[in-house]
Amino acid sequence: MAQCVQSVQELIPDSFVPCVAALCSDEAERLTRLNHLSFAELLKPFSRLTSEVHMRDPNNQLHIIKNLKIAVSNIITQPPQPGAIRKLLNDVVSGSQPAEGLVANVITAGDYDLNISDRSIKASVPWYSNWKDTLMELKESSLYTATTPWFESYRETFLQSMPASDHEFLNHYLACMLVASSNEVEPMEQFSKLSQEQHRIQHNNDYSYPKWFIPNTLKYYVLLHDVSAGDEQRAESIYEEMKQKYGTQGCYLLKINSRTSNRASDEQIPDPWSQYLQKSSIQNQESYEDGPCTITSNKNSDSNLLSLDGLDNEVKDGLPNNFRAHPLQLDQSSDPSNSIDGPDHVKSASSLHETKKANTGIIHGACLTLTDHDRIRQFIQEFTFRGLLPHIEKTIRQLNDQLISRKGLSRSLFSATKKWFSGSKVPEKSINELKNTSGLLYPPEAPELQIRKMADLCFLVQHYDLAYSCYHTAKKDFLNDQAMLYAAGALEMAAVSAFLQPGAPRPYPAHYMDTAIQTYRDICRNMVLAERCVLLSAEILKSQSKYSEAAALLIRLTSEDSDLRSALLLEQAAHCFINMKSPMVRKYAFHMILAGHRFSKAGQKKHALRCYCQAMQVYKGKGWSLAEDHINFTIGRQSYTLRQLDNAVSAFRHILINESKQSAAQQGAFLREYLYVYKNVSQLSPDGPLPQLPLPYINSSATRVFFGHDRRPADGEKQAATHVSLDQEYDSESSQQWRELEEQVVAMVNKGIIPSSFYPTQYCLNSYSDNSRFPLAVVEEPITVEVAFRNPLKVPLLLTDLSLLWKFQPKDFSGKDNEEVKELITGEPEMIGTEVISEFLINSEESKVARLKLFPHHIGELHILGVVYNLGTIQGSMTVDGIGALPGCHTGKHSLSMSVRGRQDLEIQGPRLNNTKEEKTSIKYGPDRRLDPIITEEMPLLEVFFIHFPTGLLCGEIRKAYVEFVNVSKCPLTALKVVSKRPEFFTFGGNTAVLTPLSPSASENCSAYKTVVTDSTSVCTALISSASSVDFGISIGSQPEVIPVPLPDTVLLPGASVQLPMWLRGPDEEGVHEINFLFYYESVEKQPKIRHRILRHTAVICTSRSLNVRATVCRSNSLEDEEGRGGNMLVFVDVENTNTSEAGVKEFHIVQVSSSSKLWKLQNSVNLAENKEAKLASREKGKFCFKAVRCKEKEAAMQASERYTFADIIFGNEQIISSASPCADFFYRSLSSELKKPQAQLSLHTEKHSIEDAVRLIQKCSEVDLNIIILWKAYVVEDSKQLILEGQHHVILHTIGKEAFSYPQKQELPEMELLKFFRPENTAVSSRPSVDQLSNLIKTSLHYPESFNHPFHQKSLCLVPVTLLLSNCSKADVDVIVDLRHKTTSPEALEIHGSFTWLGQTQYKLQLKSQEIHSLQLKACFVHTGVYNLGTPRVFAKLSDQVTVFETSQQNSMPALIIINNM
């Protein structure tokens, strides 16, 4: 139970006190009435004695009574009605509420902090609690006393308003005060009348109520004297007369009203009455405000006597009707529920309210001074000392003597046993009938009742030992007689007496109480008496810390007949659980819920709400979601009923925002309740700030912001650049690529350096982007915010009029800032336009994004705060689980969907900082500014459209498309560039118009190439042209990835559009290629905030296999060309058709082979077959052989100007000019990666030693810079039409004898080697040139006749002249040794050469200057006919300034065969 203000040792004596009746004359009542008090009320604050009292028990032992209190009340002749008592109790409970705003009583139970007396809800979270540690905390805590004043008020009122009954005498009147005024005409006569009246009420059989203790009631005569108006001498003389007649012990002169009430304002006198009157305002005050009066009147008096309430009294037969009615009697019309089963709550709140109003203006005791207070106090003392206590002492003696004398036995009752007091009663019913009733009824003079009377008297004067003995004896008698009601009463009081005995000689007999309660409840069917037992016993058990037993007792008496009682007892049981040694917090919470439910049924809404709130502290945050939902729902409902709308809203909000496990229908009901309550709240303050809505959930960190217009859809052949949009998923790899491309172009624009102020452009901000800076948006360009909503409920949510909430601060650059804060679009749509989504439906448990736009029309700072919308459900609602909708919710089949307007803020937490030590050790978050864009001045805006852009190509296929550039803004744009990682994929043509073909229709078959028709004579010989790489934007050190777009006048004006041709070449690898283009452009007027803008496009191209080309070049051993300078070379080209015909390709035609080089050119084709048309069907391979020669000197001299010589060998009848666009473009693009290398090697050159120079020189001899371009046509059948595709492949030949390919070779991964854990002695790389390189240092060729006829029969030796040509291929002087001796490696070798010998010198030593050609005249000698190989001379060479000799082997020289014939 909750802690009480009084201890149980104080409570019980205060609950059972001697009762004294008061009977006043009209005049006496009038005197007290001047103070707005009746006589009984006047005495109430002074009814407790201030000193100890002494009396003697039957054994003449002195007995001390402490704190004795007496109860004086007006005589009432009607027993109180149960319905009226219930109404009173209900009002007492509803009138006592926890004071708001006071410090709450907090009990710390385990890990819970339970806030007991306040309505707020607080709880600590952990579920697991260490209950054992709590005991000390609780017991020592100063906050331990969680009081329940409403329960104490209820208990006090309940015990005071118990009707007197025949089986016990505790509240029977012991004495009667007869009060008359000194102003009466005949005071003594008035006393006689009052005395007769009392006698008539007590002894006349018409009145069964009130009850009197003994027939000989003590009468005490009180003369009231009004000091301010009365005659003091007369009063004194009347008092003397009274003393003569009634004795000094039996009368008293009480002087009151020492001042007149109109002087009340002069000095403030304390008002001790109000607390008593308010506590039981209905019982006491209404007895004279609304109820009938309680005074007797003379037969002769006027019918207009002043009654207690100032109403007229009816006088009938000398007894006013007011004796028949009790002040607790209800008007029959107002309360039909007089039966005990009637409801508890009868107009409780309203009547209490009226009472309070009635009470506030009245000043009690206005005519009394402090002296008067002392006189009243003195009067009570005198009455108790002189009158009441001697009377009680005498009565106890008489009863004791009477009982003993009746049996003529021992003088003391203490040794009495049952048989002394049995035998004289006359049972009114046979024993068999007893079981059906609550026992027999004793006549008033039965000895059992005399024992009970004596016990009660002893109990009232706190003589608990004697009382216990008597109760114990009476209990046995009653049980023997089966008088169950009497027995239960004796058991109850015996238990209480045993507990209260001083020194506690015996333990508290709780089983007595249990038996009494069971008897009252089950046999006597008297719940009122049972309840009294429970209240007393529970207090006693609680005082002994037997909380578990107390709780069980309290719970046992909860029943259906009284909701109020059950609620209070359940609440006290809950407090018992929390006060236990190991607090049972969950049991506490469960019983608080039960109490709340019963309070609610009893109409005690505030108490119900309080109970639910206190239980919520325990259930909150434990994952018991259904329990939480139920409590929150009830709290919401009760708060709504009590018009605590904010509490109601927050309770319903909790139900909705916790991940609910309720059914869809239940959730729908909760949502509708919430909306209904919410609507009422918002109607109270329609102009207030918009409230925060709990639904739907918003994932703030998933908010994305996009700056710019939506992408236009494809329009026929026109396809807009993909750019950036909210539909694209974030990809960190691709965003890094875009960033690199932008950095590349910015670096190029800024002469190779990225400026410090550069910041990559971000059009779409999300949780992955860097949001630490304020993003820049451009005026008149929309800002789209994508908000991620989630509906946690199983019912759909409908958001209407959904828009963004923002704040805007316009800035002008004149330096003045004028702050304008616009919360809503209604204010300034000309500043920022706001898009409104009229309906946005989120289905059950769905996540859905809404894209909301703002249109900035002014420069300044924009802050996007959140979203504003109406929250509602879609139509159709139902009643769920017996929970009807609140009034105002339409529950038709298709109800109007209710909606409320509110907002939700977008608050995004930035990334956690982790740079400095301080940031690492603490948790700090950086800013996230994606919702705070700065609106800047106008900028140009480019749109790019691709026309006839292919999605599929063959590898190497050339296709012509068009690009349209449109400036859709109001500013001109310039410096348009495009950057891509794959520059070899596209070209806009050369820098000069001459090199760019006009239009596709100019040639046969609409070729993308520039073509010229040729005559048939020039077939197989080369047609020469030249071009400079600079014309195609390629030069050493340039960035081929950044390509300026050739805009006419380099400026695109507002609204203008330009179409440019764009040639595309399918990448050499098959598969799907994503090619990123980044278009860069600037404003003509430089803007401070934004320097440039970009537009992105990702082209996806699928390529399929076409041709594979491989080529090798080798030195020709034939004689020199006409000029006699430089060696010839042979170029072998293998072309294979690898197409698998998926693309419908029938065959490939090789239409032209071109070469491009600064030094070499193709001269003619040496194909022997006369196959003019080179066709390749699927999987066929063709072989070509070409002769290449060095360019002429004047051509070679142009190397410095980056000019390349193009030579075309045509296989058809149309020449493709390979030095023009697009053929040369793609050739240069493929070459551009090679062009980057030479610089690196040149820089190394100076640092190296001479040996390395030698190696370099030797290497250069084997290098050849010859590039082959294969141009082809493919015939494709598509939809039964034949198409001709064209394309080109490039092979770059670097080294003589090494095969080169048109397609990238897959790198073979080297095999894993074991790790070696030692340091190599020589880390220098061996600088010996390779064998291949050496063989190319000196080129040798033998000139001799193919066949030689010699008459061997005439001359046995045949001599043949042979010329050996030695050509120095390097740029340095070379020492050469020619050794003609046969190398005798093996006998087999001799077989071959042994048949001929060289005549003359066997070794020649020569020095060849740079690129010198030297001829040696040799003679070969043969002895018989045959075929001989003359290629035996060995040539050794070394650089003149080097020591080492490298042999140039002739391994790749062809055999020099000669035929010797006999003639």
Short mmCIF file of N, CA, C and O in Angstrom, two decimals, residues 1302-1353:
data_model
loop_
_atom_site.label_atom_id
_atom_site.label_comp_id
_atom_site.label_asym_id
_atom_site.label_seq_id
_atom_site.Cartn_x
_atom_site.Cartn_y
_atom_site.Cartn_z
N SER A 1302 46.13 -5.78 -85.02
CA SER A 1302 45.19 -4.64 -85.02
C SER A 1302 44.35 -4.62 -83.75
O SER A 1302 43.76 -3.61 -83.40
N TYR A 1303 44.29 -5.74 -83.05
CA TYR A 1303 43.45 -5.79 -81.85
C TYR A 1303 44.35 -5.96 -80.64
O TYR A 1303 45.43 -6.54 -80.74
N PRO A 1304 43.95 -5.42 -79.51
CA PRO A 1304 44.83 -5.51 -78.33
C PRO A 1304 45.03 -6.96 -77.91
O PRO A 1304 44.09 -7.75 -77.91
N GLN A 1305 46.28 -7.28 -77.60
CA GLN A 1305 46.59 -8.65 -77.19
C GLN A 1305 46.35 -8.80 -75.70
O GLN A 1305 46.66 -7.91 -74.92
N LYS A 1306 45.82 -9.96 -75.36
CA LYS A 1306 45.63 -10.21 -73.93
C LYS A 1306 46.99 -10.48 -73.31
O LYS A 1306 47.77 -11.27 -73.83
N GLN A 1307 47.28 -9.83 -72.23
CA GLN A 1307 48.56 -10.04 -71.54
C GLN A 1307 48.51 -11.36 -70.80
O GLN A 1307 47.62 -11.60 -70.00
N GLU A 1308 49.48 -12.19 -71.09
CA GLU A 1308 49.57 -13.44 -70.33
C GLU A 1308 50.17 -13.10 -68.96
O GLU A 1308 51.21 -12.45 -68.89
N LEU A 1309 49.52 -13.55 -67.93
CA LEU A 1309 50.07 -13.27 -66.59
C LEU A 1309 51.30 -14.16 -66.38
O LEU A 1309 51.25 -15.36 -66.68
N PRO A 1310 52.40 -13.59 -65.91
CA PRO A 1310 53.59 -14.43 -65.67
C PRO A 1310 53.30 -15.43 -64.56
O PRO A 1310 52.51 -15.16 -63.67
N GLU A 1311 53.96 -16.59 -64.70
CA GLU A 1311 53.75 -17.59 -63.66
C GLU A 1311 54.39 -17.10 -62.36
O GLU A 1311 55.35 -16.35 -62.37
N MET A 1312 53.81 -17.59 -61.28
CA MET A 1312 54.34 -17.15 -59.98
C MET A 1312 55.72 -17.75 -59.76
O MET A 1312 55.94 -18.93 -60.03
N GLU A 1313 56.62 -16.94 -59.30
CA GLU A 1313 57.95 -17.43 -58.98
C GLU A 1313 58.10 -17.50 -57.46
O GLU A 1313 57.44 -16.78 -56.74
N LEU A 1314 59.02 -18.37 -57.06
CA LEU A 1314 59.30 -18.43 -55.63
C LEU A 1314 60.05 -17.18 -55.22
O LEU A 1314 60.86 -16.65 -55.99
N LEU A 1315 59.78 -16.74 -54.02
CA LEU A 1315 60.51 -15.57 -53.51
C LEU A 1315 61.95 -15.95 -53.23
O LEU A 1315 62.24 -17.04 -52.73
N LYS A 1316 62.88 -15.06 -53.61
CA LYS A 1316 64.30 -15.32 -53.32
C LYS A 1316 64.75 -14.34 -52.26
O LYS A 1316 64.55 -13.14 -52.40
N PHE A 1317 65.37 -14.89 -51.22
CA PHE A 1317 65.77 -14.04 -50.09
C PHE A 1317 67.28 -13.76 -50.10
O PHE A 1317 67.94 -13.92 -49.12
N PHE A 1318 67.83 -13.41 -51.27
CA PHE A 1318 69.22 -12.97 -51.25
C PHE A 1318 69.31 -11.81 -52.20
O PHE A 1318 68.48 -11.63 -53.08
N ARG A 1319 70.37 -11.06 -52.02
CA ARG A 1319 70.52 -9.84 -52.81
C ARG A 1319 71.36 -10.14 -54.04
O ARG A 1319 72.45 -10.67 -53.92
N PRO A 1320 70.83 -9.84 -55.20
CA PRO A 1320 71.63 -10.12 -56.40
C PRO A 1320 72.87 -9.23 -56.40
O PRO A 1320 72.83 -8.08 -55.98
N GLU A 1321 74.05 -9.80 -56.88
CA GLU A 1321 75.29 -9.02 -56.83
C GLU A 1321 75.20 -7.82 -57.76
O GLU A 1321 75.61 -6.72 -57.44
N ASN A 1322 74.71 -8.08 -58.96
CA ASN A 1322 74.70 -7.00 -59.95
C ASN A 1322 73.28 -6.64 -60.29
O ASN A 1322 72.56 -7.44 -60.85
N THR A 1323 72.93 -5.45 -59.93
CA THR A 1323 71.54 -5.06 -60.20
C THR A 1323 71.41 -4.41 -61.57
O THR A 1323 70.31 -4.20 -62.05
N ALA A 1324 72.54 -4.06 -62.17
CA ALA A 1324 72.47 -3.38 -63.47
C ALA A 1324 71.92 -4.31 -64.53
O ALA A 1324 72.27 -5.49 -64.58
N VAL A 1325 71.09 -3.76 -65.38
CA VAL A 1325 70.51 -4.58 -66.46
C VAL A 1325 71.58 -4.77 -67.52
O VAL A 1325 72.30 -3.84 -67.88
N SER A 1326 71.64 -5.98 -68.02
CA SER A 1326 72.63 -6.26 -69.08
C SER A 1326 72.30 -5.39 -70.28
O SER A 1326 71.16 -5.37 -70.74
N SER A 1327 73.32 -4.70 -70.78
CA SER A 1327 73.02 -3.77 -71.87
C SER A 1327 73.44 -4.33 -73.24
O SER A 1327 73.79 -3.58 -74.12
N ARG A 1328 73.44 -5.65 -73.36
CA ARG A 1328 73.72 -6.22 -74.68
C ARG A 1328 72.47 -6.10 -75.54
O ARG A 1328 71.39 -6.44 -75.10
N PRO A 1329 72.64 -5.64 -76.75
CA PRO A 1329 71.47 -5.62 -77.63
C PRO A 1329 71.05 -7.03 -78.00
O PRO A 1329 71.86 -7.95 -77.99
N SER A 1330 69.82 -7.18 -78.34
CA SER A 1330 69.33 -8.53 -78.67
C SER A 1330 69.83 -8.92 -80.05
O SER A 1330 70.27 -8.10 -80.85
N VAL A 1331 69.72 -10.22 -80.29
CA VAL A 1331 70.21 -10.77 -81.57
C VAL A 1331 69.46 -10.14 -82.73
O VAL A 1331 70.04 -9.77 -83.75
N ASP A 1332 68.17 -9.98 -82.55
CA ASP A 1332 67.36 -9.39 -83.64
C ASP A 1332 67.85 -8.00 -83.98
O ASP A 1332 67.98 -7.64 -85.15
N GLN A 1333 68.13 -7.23 -82.94
CA GLN A 1333 68.56 -5.85 -83.19
C GLN A 1333 69.91 -5.82 -83.89
O GLN A 1333 70.16 -5.00 -84.78
N LEU A 1334 70.80 -6.73 -83.50
CA LEU A 1334 72.13 -6.75 -84.11
C LEU A 1334 72.06 -7.13 -85.59
O LEU A 1334 72.79 -6.58 -86.41
N SER A 1335 71.18 -8.03 -85.89
CA SER A 1335 71.13 -8.49 -87.28
C SER A 1335 70.70 -7.37 -88.21
O SER A 1335 70.86 -7.46 -89.41
N ASN A 1336 70.12 -6.34 -87.63
CA ASN A 1336 69.66 -5.25 -88.49
C ASN A 1336 70.65 -4.09 -88.58
O ASN A 1336 70.37 -3.08 -89.20
N LEU A 1337 71.84 -4.24 -87.95
CA LEU A 1337 72.81 -3.14 -87.96
C LEU A 1337 73.40 -2.95 -89.37
O LEU A 1337 73.47 -1.85 -89.89
N ILE A 1338 73.81 -4.06 -89.94
CA ILE A 1338 74.36 -4.04 -91.31
C ILE A 1338 73.46 -4.89 -92.16
O ILE A 1338 73.12 -6.02 -91.80
N LYS A 1339 73.04 -4.34 -93.27
CA LYS A 1339 72.23 -5.13 -94.19
C LYS A 1339 73.15 -5.63 -95.30
O LYS A 1339 73.93 -4.86 -95.86
N THR A 1340 73.15 -6.92 -95.57
CA THR A 1340 74.00 -7.50 -96.63
C THR A 1340 73.12 -7.98 -97.75
O THR A 1340 72.03 -8.50 -97.51
N SER A 1341 73.62 -7.85 -98.98
CA SER A 1341 72.93 -8.52 -100.08
C SER A 1341 73.97 -8.91 -101.14
O SER A 1341 74.94 -8.18 -101.36
N LEU A 1342 73.78 -10.11 -101.71
CA LEU A 1342 74.70 -10.65 -102.73
C LEU A 1342 74.07 -10.43 -104.08
O LEU A 1342 72.90 -10.75 -104.28
N HIS A 1343 74.87 -9.91 -104.99
CA HIS A 1343 74.38 -9.76 -106.37
C HIS A 1343 75.16 -10.73 -107.25
O HIS A 1343 76.38 -10.72 -107.24
N TYR A 1344 74.43 -11.60 -107.95
CA TYR A 1344 75.08 -12.66 -108.77
C TYR A 1344 74.04 -13.13 -109.77
O TYR A 1344 72.83 -12.90 -109.60
N PRO A 1345 74.48 -13.78 -110.82
CA PRO A 1345 73.50 -14.32 -111.80
C PRO A 1345 72.74 -15.49 -111.19
O PRO A 1345 73.28 -16.25 -110.40
N GLU A 1346 71.53 -15.63 -111.61
CA GLU A 1346 70.72 -16.73 -111.02
C GLU A 1346 71.25 -18.09 -111.51
O GLU A 1346 71.28 -19.03 -110.73
N SER A 1347 71.62 -18.14 -112.75
CA SER A 1347 72.22 -19.41 -113.23
C SER A 1347 73.48 -19.07 -114.05
O SER A 1347 73.56 -18.00 -114.66
N PHE A 1348 74.39 -20.01 -114.00
CA PHE A 1348 75.68 -19.77 -114.68
C PHE A 1348 76.05 -21.04 -115.44
O PHE A 1348 76.06 -22.13 -114.88
N ASN A 1349 76.32 -20.88 -116.80
CA ASN A 1349 76.70 -22.05 -117.63
C ASN A 1349 78.22 -22.10 -117.78
O ASN A 1349 78.86 -21.08 -118.07
N HIS A 1350 78.74 -23.26 -117.50
CA HIS A 1350 80.22 -23.38 -117.59
C HIS A 1350 80.58 -24.73 -118.24
O HIS A 1350 80.08 -25.76 -117.83
N PRO A 1351 81.46 -24.67 -119.27
CA PRO A 1351 81.89 -25.95 -119.90
C PRO A 1351 82.96 -26.62 -119.01
O PRO A 1351 84.13 -26.27 -119.09
N PHE A 1352 82.49 -27.53 -118.10
CA PHE A 1352 83.45 -28.17 -117.19
C PHE A 1352 84.44 -29.09 -117.92
O PHE A 1352 85.56 -29.30 -117.45
N HIS A 1353 84.02 -29.61 -119.11
CA HIS A 1353 84.94 -30.51 -119.81
C HIS A 1353 86.10 -29.71 -120.39
O HIS A 1353 87.16 -30.24 -120.65
#
